[in-house]
Amino acid sequence: MKTNQSNDPLIGALAAVGAYTLWGVMPIYWKLIDAASAQEVLGHRIVWSFVFMIVVLLVSGKLKRFFTDLRAIVKTPKKLLIITGASIVISINWYTYIWAVGHDHVVQASLGYYINPLISVLLGVLFLKEKLSFWQIISFVLAFIGVLMMTIQVGVFPWVALMLAMSFGLYGLLKKLVKMGAMTGLTIETLIMTPVALLYLFYIDTNGGGAFTFTEPKVALLLIGAGIITAVPLLLFATGANRISLAMVGFFQYIAPTIMLILGIILYHEPFNHDRLLSFILIWVSLILFSLSRTRWLVRLENKLFRKHSNSYAK
């Protein structure tokens, strides 16, 4: 028993690294399904995620828990409204990501997931009345300057990055308001969106515009697999988050956008000039500062700075 407990941090770390690595290499998978539109890929991703999660719940013996949670949500209109909002928001996030990969915006997608932690904290300040430290405010200013530089110097407003960061941040906020297990939560969210996805898939299939055909088994299998590659990283993440500290989870989360950035530049040859590099450097510095904002030496430095400032006013 003790051996199992002592292995928990290692298992948790490996699971978290696995989750973020899979999220990082996901653009490769979406690039393989270029025969289907982003809307169709999203539809299949929702439907097959739901099917896969039902199988997982059945195998793990948690199907009864799923129905219990579902009944509790249906009986509480406020919770049902929030979880429906979360379903819509994560669908927007998935669609934006698939579209971005298909339209050669992998670098910008990576930017979105770099600034996501900052957006999440900002939403916490606005809606949960959380407070920012001095260094966190500085990190926000640096990130804002980085995004502004990209808009002015590169001449491209990074709407893909901001859409991804905002939608995923809002999704996290809504999930926080309705506390639910990762497995049950994903199953209910995909259940809510599955009827809409099925209607859309039926519509494009009857109009001859669907890519899911038995004459193209490779594409069909990849579309079915979209559900698996959606669920597996989330399950790994849930396993990791329960076994390691929040600080370690926060450190690992930069694995995914870093892999995306490398893929965008090296594998897909997306533009990454001097101006974009400067913008990313500012954002990386802001993230380092944000990650270290609660450390003892930065808190001590903040106290010294404000003590000197207050003493100068006293004089």
PDB file of C-alpha atoms in Angstrom:
ATOM      1  CA  MET A   1       0.000   0.000   0.000  1.00  0.00           C
ATOM      2  CA  LYS A   2       2.806   2.345   0.939  1.00  0.00           C
ATOM      3  CA  THR A   3       4.558   1.486  -2.307  1.00  0.00           C
ATOM      4  CA  ASN A   4       1.480   2.494  -4.287  1.00  0.00           C
ATOM      5  CA  GLN A   5       1.249   5.798  -2.432  1.00  0.00           C
ATOM      6  CA  SER A   6       4.947   6.529  -2.963  1.00  0.00           C
ATOM      7  CA  ASN A   7       4.519   5.892  -6.705  1.00  0.00           C
ATOM      8  CA  ASP A   8       1.551   8.276  -6.952  1.00  0.00           C
ATOM      9  CA  PRO A   9       3.603  11.440  -7.750  1.00  0.00           C
ATOM     10  CA  LEU A  10       5.554   9.594 -10.460  1.00  0.00           C
ATOM     11  CA  ILE A  11       2.381   8.129 -11.999  1.00  0.00           C
ATOM     12  CA  GLY A  12       0.727  11.548 -11.792  1.00  0.00           C
ATOM     13  CA  ALA A  13       3.674  13.302 -13.438  1.00  0.00           C
ATOM     14  CA  LEU A  14       3.856  10.744 -16.261  1.00  0.00           C
ATOM     15  CA  ALA A  15       0.085  10.987 -16.825  1.00  0.00           C
ATOM     16  CA  ALA A  16       0.180  14.804 -16.923  1.00  0.00           C
ATOM     17  CA  VAL A  17       3.174  14.857 -19.286  1.00  0.00           C
ATOM     18  CA  GLY A  18       1.392  12.293 -21.472  1.00  0.00           C
ATOM     19  CA  ALA A  19      -1.763  14.433 -21.579  1.00  0.00           C
ATOM     20  CA  TYR A  20       0.040  17.634 -22.522  1.00  0.00           C
ATOM     21  CA  THR A  21       2.235  15.818 -25.062  1.00  0.00           C
ATOM     22  CA  LEU A  22      -0.845  14.381 -26.785  1.00  0.00           C
ATOM     23  CA  TRP A  23      -2.459  17.829 -26.815  1.00  0.00           C
ATOM     24  CA  GLY A  24       0.758  19.218 -28.286  1.00  0.00           C
ATOM     25  CA  VAL A  25       0.974  16.756 -31.178  1.00  0.00           C
ATOM     26  CA  MET A  26      -2.778  16.905 -31.926  1.00  0.00           C
ATOM     27  CA  PRO A  27      -2.272  19.256 -34.933  1.00  0.00           C
ATOM     28  CA  ILE A  28      -0.663  16.316 -36.765  1.00  0.00           C
ATOM     29  CA  TYR A  29      -3.883  14.338 -36.357  1.00  0.00           C
ATOM     30  CA  TRP A  30      -6.155  17.169 -37.554  1.00  0.00           C
ATOM     31  CA  LYS A  31      -3.902  17.702 -40.572  1.00  0.00           C
ATOM     32  CA  LEU A  32      -4.521  14.063 -41.571  1.00  0.00           C
ATOM     33  CA  ILE A  33      -8.278  14.735 -41.902  1.00  0.00           C
ATOM     34  CA  ASP A  34      -7.982  17.527 -44.468  1.00  0.00           C
ATOM     35  CA  ALA A  35     -10.663  15.832 -46.608  1.00  0.00           C
ATOM     36  CA  ALA A  36     -13.305  16.900 -44.077  1.00  0.00           C
ATOM     37  CA  SER A  37     -14.310  20.451 -43.154  1.00  0.00           C
ATOM     38  CA  ALA A  38     -13.669  21.788 -39.657  1.00  0.00           C
ATOM     39  CA  GLN A  39     -17.429  21.669 -38.983  1.00  0.00           C
ATOM     40  CA  GLU A  40     -17.658  17.995 -39.933  1.00  0.00           C
ATOM     41  CA  VAL A  41     -14.581  17.077 -37.894  1.00  0.00           C
ATOM     42  CA  LEU A  42     -16.110  18.886 -34.905  1.00  0.00           C
ATOM     43  CA  GLY A  43     -19.393  17.002 -35.348  1.00  0.00           C
ATOM     44  CA  HIS A  44     -17.629  13.628 -35.396  1.00  0.00           C
ATOM     45  CA  ARG A  45     -15.366  14.662 -32.522  1.00  0.00           C
ATOM     46  CA  ILE A  46     -18.406  15.371 -30.328  1.00  0.00           C
ATOM     47  CA  VAL A  47     -20.359  12.224 -31.278  1.00  0.00           C
ATOM     48  CA  TRP A  48     -17.468   9.765 -31.027  1.00  0.00           C
ATOM     49  CA  SER A  49     -16.190  11.359 -27.806  1.00  0.00           C
ATOM     50  CA  PHE A  50     -19.598  10.650 -26.288  1.00  0.00           C
ATOM     51  CA  VAL A  51     -19.613   7.048 -27.572  1.00  0.00           C
ATOM     52  CA  PHE A  52     -16.055   6.434 -26.319  1.00  0.00           C
ATOM     53  CA  MET A  53     -16.806   7.930 -22.890  1.00  0.00           C
ATOM     54  CA  ILE A  54     -19.884   5.718 -22.475  1.00  0.00           C
ATOM     55  CA  VAL A  55     -17.661   2.694 -23.184  1.00  0.00           C
ATOM     56  CA  VAL A  56     -15.049   3.949 -20.672  1.00  0.00           C
ATOM     57  CA  LEU A  57     -17.715   4.506 -17.996  1.00  0.00           C
ATOM     58  CA  LEU A  58     -19.145   1.050 -18.660  1.00  0.00           C
ATOM     59  CA  VAL A  59     -15.754  -0.671 -18.439  1.00  0.00           C
ATOM     60  CA  SER A  60     -14.703   1.282 -15.319  1.00  0.00           C
ATOM     61  CA  GLY A  61     -18.026   0.612 -13.572  1.00  0.00           C
ATOM     62  CA  LYS A  62     -18.899   4.310 -13.312  1.00  0.00           C
ATOM     63  CA  LEU A  63     -21.953   4.333 -15.566  1.00  0.00           C
ATOM     64  CA  LYS A  64     -24.288   4.354 -12.548  1.00  0.00           C
ATOM     65  CA  ARG A  65     -22.463   7.403 -11.164  1.00  0.00           C
ATOM     66  CA  PHE A  66     -22.898   9.113 -14.549  1.00  0.00           C
ATOM     67  CA  PHE A  67     -26.687   8.639 -14.486  1.00  0.00           C
ATOM     68  CA  THR A  68     -26.813   9.866 -10.864  1.00  0.00           C
ATOM     69  CA  ASP A  69     -24.906  13.047 -11.773  1.00  0.00           C
ATOM     70  CA  LEU A  70     -27.033  13.520 -14.895  1.00  0.00           C
ATOM     71  CA  ARG A  71     -30.292  13.298 -12.904  1.00  0.00           C
ATOM     72  CA  ALA A  72     -28.943  15.775 -10.343  1.00  0.00           C
ATOM     73  CA  ILE A  73     -28.054  18.271 -13.085  1.00  0.00           C
ATOM     74  CA  VAL A  74     -31.407  17.929 -14.868  1.00  0.00           C
ATOM     75  CA  LYS A  75     -33.207  18.624 -11.576  1.00  0.00           C
ATOM     76  CA  THR A  76     -31.163  21.807 -11.021  1.00  0.00           C
ATOM     77  CA  PRO A  77     -31.873  24.362 -13.803  1.00  0.00           C
ATOM     78  CA  LYS A  78     -28.929  26.582 -12.797  1.00  0.00           C
ATOM     79  CA  LYS A  79     -26.431  23.713 -13.035  1.00  0.00           C
ATOM     80  CA  LEU A  80     -27.985  22.550 -16.298  1.00  0.00           C
ATOM     81  CA  LEU A  81     -27.642  26.053 -17.744  1.00  0.00           C
ATOM     82  CA  ILE A  82     -23.985  26.294 -16.656  1.00  0.00           C
ATOM     83  CA  ILE A  83     -23.029  22.853 -17.975  1.00  0.00           C
ATOM     84  CA  THR A  84     -24.816  23.631 -21.266  1.00  0.00           C
ATOM     85  CA  GLY A  85     -22.812  26.855 -21.478  1.00  0.00           C
ATOM     86  CA  ALA A  86     -19.621  24.866 -20.840  1.00  0.00           C
ATOM     87  CA  SER A  87     -20.601  22.437 -23.632  1.00  0.00           C
ATOM     88  CA  ILE A  88     -21.105  25.284 -26.104  1.00  0.00           C
ATOM     89  CA  VAL A  89     -17.879  27.048 -25.099  1.00  0.00           C
ATOM     90  CA  ILE A  90     -15.708  23.922 -25.389  1.00  0.00           C
ATOM     91  CA  SER A  91     -17.300  23.183 -28.787  1.00  0.00           C
ATOM     92  CA  ILE A  92     -16.283  26.699 -29.920  1.00  0.00           C
ATOM     93  CA  ASN A  93     -12.775  26.010 -28.623  1.00  0.00           C
ATOM     94  CA  TRP A  94     -12.563  22.680 -30.466  1.00  0.00           C
ATOM     95  CA  TYR A  95     -13.859  24.182 -33.703  1.00  0.00           C
ATOM     96  CA  THR A  96     -11.434  27.136 -33.538  1.00  0.00           C
ATOM     97  CA  TYR A  97      -8.505  24.787 -32.932  1.00  0.00           C
ATOM     98  CA  ILE A  98      -9.440  22.428 -35.790  1.00  0.00           C
ATOM     99  CA  TRP A  99     -10.018  25.392 -38.120  1.00  0.00           C
ATOM    100  CA  ALA A 100      -6.706  26.994 -37.091  1.00  0.00           C
ATOM    101  CA  VAL A 101      -4.727  23.829 -37.835  1.00  0.00           C
ATOM    102  CA  GLY A 102      -6.470  23.367 -41.185  1.00  0.00           C
ATOM    103  CA  HIS A 103      -5.748  26.987 -42.179  1.00  0.00           C
ATOM    104  CA  ASP A 104      -2.053  26.985 -41.155  1.00  0.00           C
ATOM    105  CA  HIS A 105      -2.395  28.884 -37.863  1.00  0.00           C
ATOM    106  CA  VAL A 106      -0.643  26.350 -35.609  1.00  0.00           C
ATOM    107  CA  VAL A 107       1.808  29.007 -34.318  1.00  0.00           C
ATOM    108  CA  GLN A 108      -1.070  31.291 -33.396  1.00  0.00           C
ATOM    109  CA  ALA A 109      -2.870  28.363 -31.728  1.00  0.00           C
ATOM    110  CA  SER A 110       0.230  27.788 -29.601  1.00  0.00           C
ATOM    111  CA  LEU A 111       0.123  31.461 -28.589  1.00  0.00           C
ATOM    112  CA  GLY A 112      -3.467  30.960 -27.442  1.00  0.00           C
ATOM    113  CA  TYR A 113      -2.515  28.158 -25.088  1.00  0.00           C
ATOM    114  CA  TYR A 114       0.500  30.100 -23.810  1.00  0.00           C
ATOM    115  CA  ILE A 115      -1.687  33.029 -22.725  1.00  0.00           C
ATOM    116  CA  ASN A 116      -4.557  30.817 -21.522  1.00  0.00           C
ATOM    117  CA  PRO A 117      -3.343  30.736 -17.874  1.00  0.00           C
ATOM    118  CA  LEU A 118      -3.319  34.541 -17.818  1.00  0.00           C
ATOM    119  CA  ILE A 119      -6.839  34.703 -19.257  1.00  0.00           C
ATOM    120  CA  SER A 120      -8.022  32.152 -16.678  1.00  0.00           C
ATOM    121  CA  VAL A 121      -6.670  34.254 -13.828  1.00  0.00           C
ATOM    122  CA  LEU A 122      -8.192  37.408 -15.349  1.00  0.00           C
ATOM    123  CA  LEU A 123     -11.605  35.702 -15.475  1.00  0.00           C
ATOM    124  CA  GLY A 124     -11.123  34.684 -11.851  1.00  0.00           C
ATOM    125  CA  VAL A 125     -10.521  38.346 -10.959  1.00  0.00           C
ATOM    126  CA  LEU A 126     -13.592  39.519 -12.888  1.00  0.00           C
ATOM    127  CA  PHE A 127     -16.085  36.836 -11.841  1.00  0.00           C
ATOM    128  CA  LEU A 128     -14.740  35.198  -8.663  1.00  0.00           C
ATOM    129  CA  LYS A 129     -13.306  38.377  -7.078  1.00  0.00           C
ATOM    130  CA  GLU A 130      -9.823  36.868  -6.882  1.00  0.00           C
ATOM    131  CA  LYS A 131      -6.925  39.274  -6.309  1.00  0.00           C
ATOM    132  CA  LEU A 132      -3.760  39.763  -8.339  1.00  0.00           C
ATOM    133  CA  SER A 133      -0.324  40.252  -6.850  1.00  0.00           C
ATOM    134  CA  PHE A 134       2.000  43.036  -8.031  1.00  0.00           C
ATOM    135  CA  TRP A 135       4.073  40.645 -10.181  1.00  0.00           C
ATOM    136  CA  GLN A 136       0.978  39.080 -11.711  1.00  0.00           C
ATOM    137  CA  ILE A 137      -0.160  42.554 -12.798  1.00  0.00           C
ATOM    138  CA  ILE A 138       3.276  43.129 -14.370  1.00  0.00           C
ATOM    139  CA  SER A 139       3.011  39.781 -16.183  1.00  0.00           C
ATOM    140  CA  PHE A 140      -0.382  40.812 -17.612  1.00  0.00           C
ATOM    141  CA  VAL A 141       1.078  44.096 -18.858  1.00  0.00           C
ATOM    142  CA  LEU A 142       3.976  42.289 -20.582  1.00  0.00           C
ATOM    143  CA  ALA A 143       1.619  39.790 -22.230  1.00  0.00           C
ATOM    144  CA  PHE A 144      -0.644  42.619 -23.407  1.00  0.00           C
ATOM    145  CA  ILE A 145       2.358  44.415 -24.934  1.00  0.00           C
ATOM    146  CA  GLY A 146       3.386  41.162 -26.660  1.00  0.00           C
ATOM    147  CA  VAL A 147      -0.062  40.711 -28.225  1.00  0.00           C
ATOM    148  CA  LEU A 148      -0.158  44.413 -29.174  1.00  0.00           C
ATOM    149  CA  MET A 149       3.269  44.132 -30.861  1.00  0.00           C
ATOM    150  CA  MET A 150       2.069  41.174 -32.904  1.00  0.00           C
ATOM    151  CA  THR A 151      -0.999  43.132 -33.991  1.00  0.00           C
ATOM    152  CA  ILE A 152       0.905  46.307 -34.959  1.00  0.00           C
ATOM    153  CA  GLN A 153       4.262  45.024 -36.248  1.00  0.00           C
ATOM    154  CA  VAL A 154       3.184  41.738 -37.809  1.00  0.00           C
ATOM    155  CA  GLY A 155      -0.044  43.326 -39.027  1.00  0.00           C
ATOM    156  CA  VAL A 156      -2.185  40.408 -37.882  1.00  0.00           C
ATOM    157  CA  PHE A 157      -4.619  40.583 -34.981  1.00  0.00           C
ATOM    158  CA  PRO A 158      -4.179  37.228 -33.198  1.00  0.00           C
ATOM    159  CA  TRP A 159      -7.918  36.490 -32.991  1.00  0.00           C
ATOM    160  CA  VAL A 160      -7.352  32.726 -33.194  1.00  0.00           C
ATOM    161  CA  ALA A 161      -5.052  32.819 -30.157  1.00  0.00           C
ATOM    162  CA  LEU A 162      -7.417  35.053 -28.190  1.00  0.00           C
ATOM    163  CA  MET A 163     -10.471  32.969 -29.138  1.00  0.00           C
ATOM    164  CA  LEU A 164      -8.736  29.777 -27.981  1.00  0.00           C
ATOM    165  CA  ALA A 165      -7.509  31.370 -24.750  1.00  0.00           C
ATOM    166  CA  MET A 166     -10.847  33.040 -23.941  1.00  0.00           C
ATOM    167  CA  SER A 167     -13.002  30.001 -24.754  1.00  0.00           C
ATOM    168  CA  PHE A 168     -10.832  27.572 -22.781  1.00  0.00           C
ATOM    169  CA  GLY A 169     -10.537  30.036 -19.895  1.00  0.00           C
ATOM    170  CA  LEU A 170     -14.316  30.515 -19.822  1.00  0.00           C
ATOM    171  CA  TYR A 171     -14.780  26.741 -20.002  1.00  0.00           C
ATOM    172  CA  GLY A 172     -12.552  26.341 -16.937  1.00  0.00           C
ATOM    173  CA  LEU A 173     -14.519  29.022 -15.086  1.00  0.00           C
ATOM    174  CA  LEU A 174     -17.873  27.346 -15.827  1.00  0.00           C
ATOM    175  CA  LYS A 175     -16.467  23.946 -14.811  1.00  0.00           C
ATOM    176  CA  LYS A 176     -15.342  25.466 -11.542  1.00  0.00           C
ATOM    177  CA  LEU A 177     -18.895  26.649 -10.843  1.00  0.00           C
ATOM    178  CA  VAL A 178     -20.230  23.115 -11.389  1.00  0.00           C
ATOM    179  CA  LYS A 179     -17.838  20.739  -9.668  1.00  0.00           C
ATOM    180  CA  MET A 180     -17.871  17.418 -11.484  1.00  0.00           C
ATOM    181  CA  GLY A 181     -15.480  14.575 -12.246  1.00  0.00           C
ATOM    182  CA  ALA A 182     -13.541  14.765 -15.518  1.00  0.00           C
ATOM    183  CA  MET A 183     -15.068  11.578 -16.932  1.00  0.00           C
ATOM    184  CA  THR A 184     -18.659  12.393 -15.984  1.00  0.00           C
ATOM    185  CA  GLY A 185     -18.265  16.026 -17.013  1.00  0.00           C
ATOM    186  CA  LEU A 186     -16.964  15.252 -20.508  1.00  0.00           C
ATOM    187  CA  THR A 187     -19.689  12.628 -21.045  1.00  0.00           C
ATOM    188  CA  ILE A 188     -22.489  15.034 -20.070  1.00  0.00           C
ATOM    189  CA  GLU A 189     -21.003  17.879 -22.133  1.00  0.00           C
ATOM    190  CA  THR A 190     -20.755  15.732 -25.257  1.00  0.00           C
ATOM    191  CA  LEU A 191     -24.223  14.289 -24.568  1.00  0.00           C
ATOM    192  CA  ILE A 192     -25.685  17.812 -24.641  1.00  0.00           C
ATOM    193  CA  MET A 193     -24.014  18.645 -27.972  1.00  0.00           C
ATOM    194  CA  THR A 194     -24.431  15.216 -29.630  1.00  0.00           C
ATOM    195  CA  PRO A 195     -28.017  15.805 -30.947  1.00  0.00           C
ATOM    196  CA  VAL A 196     -26.879  19.036 -32.645  1.00  0.00           C
ATOM    197  CA  ALA A 197     -23.787  17.293 -34.066  1.00  0.00           C
ATOM    198  CA  LEU A 198     -25.850  14.350 -35.363  1.00  0.00           C
ATOM    199  CA  LEU A 199     -28.358  16.684 -37.047  1.00  0.00           C
ATOM    200  CA  TYR A 200     -25.517  18.525 -38.797  1.00  0.00           C
ATOM    201  CA  LEU A 201     -23.784  15.304 -39.870  1.00  0.00           C
ATOM    202  CA  PHE A 202     -27.081  13.928 -41.187  1.00  0.00           C
ATOM    203  CA  TYR A 203     -27.676  17.178 -43.101  1.00  0.00           C
ATOM    204  CA  ILE A 204     -24.291  17.208 -44.860  1.00  0.00           C
ATOM    205  CA  ASP A 205     -24.515  13.468 -45.565  1.00  0.00           C
ATOM    206  CA  THR A 206     -27.929  13.775 -47.246  1.00  0.00           C
ATOM    207  CA  ASN A 207     -26.581  16.665 -49.324  1.00  0.00           C
ATOM    208  CA  GLY A 208     -23.564  14.662 -50.439  1.00  0.00           C
ATOM    209  CA  GLY A 209     -21.023  16.845 -48.661  1.00  0.00           C
ATOM    210  CA  GLY A 210     -19.831  14.451 -45.945  1.00  0.00           C
ATOM    211  CA  ALA A 211     -16.363  12.906 -45.894  1.00  0.00           C
ATOM    212  CA  PHE A 212     -17.449   9.962 -43.717  1.00  0.00           C
ATOM    213  CA  THR A 213     -17.927   7.196 -46.290  1.00  0.00           C
ATOM    214  CA  PHE A 214     -17.046   3.504 -46.476  1.00  0.00           C
ATOM    215  CA  THR A 215     -15.353   4.149 -49.807  1.00  0.00           C
ATOM    216  CA  GLU A 216     -12.736   6.163 -47.864  1.00  0.00           C
ATOM    217  CA  PRO A 217     -12.121   3.933 -44.805  1.00  0.00           C
ATOM    218  CA  LYS A 218      -8.997   5.863 -43.769  1.00  0.00           C
ATOM    219  CA  VAL A 219     -10.902   9.140 -43.383  1.00  0.00           C
ATOM    220  CA  ALA A 220     -13.811   7.369 -41.662  1.00  0.00           C
ATOM    221  CA  LEU A 221     -11.475   5.723 -39.130  1.00  0.00           C
ATOM    222  CA  LEU A 222      -9.703   9.019 -38.465  1.00  0.00           C
ATOM    223  CA  LEU A 223     -13.043  10.735 -37.816  1.00  0.00           C
ATOM    224  CA  ILE A 224     -14.046   7.964 -35.394  1.00  0.00           C
ATOM    225  CA  GLY A 225     -10.622   8.232 -33.761  1.00  0.00           C
ATOM    226  CA  ALA A 226     -11.262  11.944 -33.119  1.00  0.00           C
ATOM    227  CA  GLY A 227     -13.364  10.876 -30.140  1.00  0.00           C
ATOM    228  CA  ILE A 228     -10.576   8.745 -28.709  1.00  0.00           C
ATOM    229  CA  ILE A 229      -7.848  11.373 -29.036  1.00  0.00           C
ATOM    230  CA  THR A 230     -10.188  13.880 -27.397  1.00  0.00           C
ATOM    231  CA  ALA A 231     -10.984  11.706 -24.394  1.00  0.00           C
ATOM    232  CA  VAL A 232      -7.628  10.012 -23.696  1.00  0.00           C
ATOM    233  CA  PRO A 233      -5.633  13.205 -22.853  1.00  0.00           C
ATOM    234  CA  LEU A 234      -8.468  14.386 -20.582  1.00  0.00           C
ATOM    235  CA  LEU A 235      -8.463  11.069 -18.723  1.00  0.00           C
ATOM    236  CA  LEU A 236      -4.677  11.205 -18.384  1.00  0.00           C
ATOM    237  CA  PHE A 237      -4.906  14.787 -17.153  1.00  0.00           C
ATOM    238  CA  ALA A 238      -7.523  13.829 -14.540  1.00  0.00           C
ATOM    239  CA  THR A 239      -5.234  11.004 -13.352  1.00  0.00           C
ATOM    240  CA  GLY A 240      -2.258  13.363 -13.131  1.00  0.00           C
ATOM    241  CA  ALA A 241      -4.055  16.290 -11.493  1.00  0.00           C
ATOM    242  CA  ASN A 242      -5.239  14.047  -8.641  1.00  0.00           C
ATOM    243  CA  ARG A 243      -1.708  12.866  -7.837  1.00  0.00           C
ATOM    244  CA  ILE A 244       0.575  15.883  -8.232  1.00  0.00           C
ATOM    245  CA  SER A 245       0.621  19.458  -6.970  1.00  0.00           C
ATOM    246  CA  LEU A 246      -1.132  22.304  -8.765  1.00  0.00           C
ATOM    247  CA  ALA A 247       2.265  24.002  -9.215  1.00  0.00           C
ATOM    248  CA  MET A 248       3.598  20.982 -11.114  1.00  0.00           C
ATOM    249  CA  VAL A 249       0.464  20.853 -13.262  1.00  0.00           C
ATOM    250  CA  GLY A 250       0.997  24.564 -14.016  1.00  0.00           C
ATOM    251  CA  PHE A 251       4.587  23.874 -15.064  1.00  0.00           C
ATOM    252  CA  PHE A 252       3.647  20.954 -17.331  1.00  0.00           C
ATOM    253  CA  GLN A 253       0.900  22.909 -19.121  1.00  0.00           C
ATOM    254  CA  TYR A 254       3.477  24.727 -21.264  1.00  0.00           C
ATOM    255  CA  ILE A 255       4.539  21.430 -22.880  1.00  0.00           C
ATOM    256  CA  ALA A 256       1.557  21.468 -25.282  1.00  0.00           C
ATOM    257  CA  PRO A 257       1.954  24.997 -26.752  1.00  0.00           C
ATOM    258  CA  THR A 258       5.731  24.506 -27.013  1.00  0.00           C
ATOM    259  CA  ILE A 259       5.251  21.350 -29.095  1.00  0.00           C
ATOM    260  CA  MET A 260       2.633  23.183 -31.212  1.00  0.00           C
ATOM    261  CA  LEU A 261       5.040  26.066 -31.795  1.00  0.00           C
ATOM    262  CA  ILE A 262       7.828  23.696 -32.885  1.00  0.00           C
ATOM    263  CA  LEU A 263       5.447  21.837 -35.211  1.00  0.00           C
ATOM    264  CA  GLY A 264       4.151  25.091 -36.715  1.00  0.00           C
ATOM    265  CA  ILE A 265       7.643  26.408 -37.463  1.00  0.00           C
ATOM    266  CA  ILE A 266       9.596  23.273 -38.380  1.00  0.00           C
ATOM    267  CA  LEU A 267       7.024  20.804 -39.738  1.00  0.00           C
ATOM    268  CA  TYR A 268       4.481  23.168 -41.324  1.00  0.00           C
ATOM    269  CA  HIS A 269       6.854  26.052 -42.170  1.00  0.00           C
ATOM    270  CA  GLU A 270       4.584  28.786 -40.834  1.00  0.00           C
ATOM    271  CA  PRO A 271       6.119  32.292 -40.743  1.00  0.00           C
ATOM    272  CA  PHE A 272       7.981  33.132 -37.541  1.00  0.00           C
ATOM    273  CA  ASN A 273       9.989  36.297 -38.174  1.00  0.00           C
ATOM    274  CA  HIS A 274      11.887  38.653 -35.849  1.00  0.00           C
ATOM    275  CA  ASP A 275       8.748  40.581 -34.856  1.00  0.00           C
ATOM    276  CA  ARG A 276       6.831  37.439 -33.913  1.00  0.00           C
ATOM    277  CA  LEU A 277       9.831  36.211 -31.941  1.00  0.00           C
ATOM    278  CA  LEU A 278       9.902  39.459 -29.921  1.00  0.00           C
ATOM    279  CA  SER A 279       6.176  39.111 -29.190  1.00  0.00           C
ATOM    280  CA  PHE A 280       6.636  35.518 -28.027  1.00  0.00           C
ATOM    281  CA  ILE A 281       9.665  36.461 -25.895  1.00  0.00           C
ATOM    282  CA  LEU A 282       7.574  39.087 -24.084  1.00  0.00           C
ATOM    283  CA  ILE A 283       4.825  36.537 -23.494  1.00  0.00           C
ATOM    284  CA  TRP A 284       7.335  33.898 -22.310  1.00  0.00           C
ATOM    285  CA  VAL A 285       8.844  36.413 -19.861  1.00  0.00           C
ATOM    286  CA  SER A 286       5.354  37.299 -18.631  1.00  0.00           C
ATOM    287  CA  LEU A 287       4.591  33.599 -18.075  1.00  0.00           C
ATOM    288  CA  ILE A 288       7.852  33.017 -16.187  1.00  0.00           C
ATOM    289  CA  LEU A 289       7.094  36.030 -14.016  1.00  0.00           C
ATOM    290  CA  PHE A 290       3.515  34.844 -13.524  1.00  0.00           C
ATOM    291  CA  SER A 291       4.662  31.328 -12.552  1.00  0.00           C
ATOM    292  CA  LEU A 292       7.160  32.700 -10.034  1.00  0.00           C
ATOM    293  CA  SER A 293       4.896  35.489  -8.706  1.00  0.00           C
ATOM    294  CA  ARG A 294       4.058  33.615  -5.484  1.00  0.00           C
ATOM    295  CA  THR A 295       7.619  32.506  -4.725  1.00  0.00           C
ATOM    296  CA  ARG A 296       9.199  33.751  -1.519  1.00  0.00           C
ATOM    297  CA  TRP A 297      11.969  35.832  -3.082  1.00  0.00           C
ATOM    298  CA  LEU A 298       9.629  37.742  -5.433  1.00  0.00           C
ATOM    299  CA  VAL A 299       7.154  38.372  -2.594  1.00  0.00           C
ATOM    300  CA  ARG A 300      10.062  39.636  -0.477  1.00  0.00           C
ATOM    301  CA  LEU A 301      11.228  41.894  -3.323  1.00  0.00           C
ATOM    302  CA  GLU A 302       7.676  43.247  -3.714  1.00  0.00           C
ATOM    303  CA  ASN A 303       7.520  44.031   0.007  1.00  0.00           C
ATOM    304  CA  LYS A 304      10.868  45.834  -0.156  1.00  0.00           C
ATOM    305  CA  LEU A 305       9.801  47.885  -3.165  1.00  0.00           C
ATOM    306  CA  PHE A 306       6.546  49.001  -1.576  1.00  0.00           C
ATOM    307  CA  ARG A 307       8.227  49.624   1.797  1.00  0.00           C
ATOM    308  CA  LYS A 308      10.733  51.949   0.136  1.00  0.00           C
ATOM    309  CA  HIS A 309       7.914  53.631  -1.783  1.00  0.00           C
ATOM    310  CA  SER A 310       5.871  54.230   1.389  1.00  0.00           C
ATOM    311  CA  ASN A 311       8.955  55.490   3.269  1.00  0.00           C
ATOM    312  CA  SER A 312       9.703  58.059   0.555  1.00  0.00           C
ATOM    313  CA  TYR A 313       6.160  59.401   0.865  1.00  0.00           C
ATOM    314  CA  ALA A 314       6.501  59.553   4.662  1.00  0.00           C
ATOM    315  CA  LYS A 315       9.582  61.718   4.331  1.00  0.00           C
TER     316      LYS A 315
END
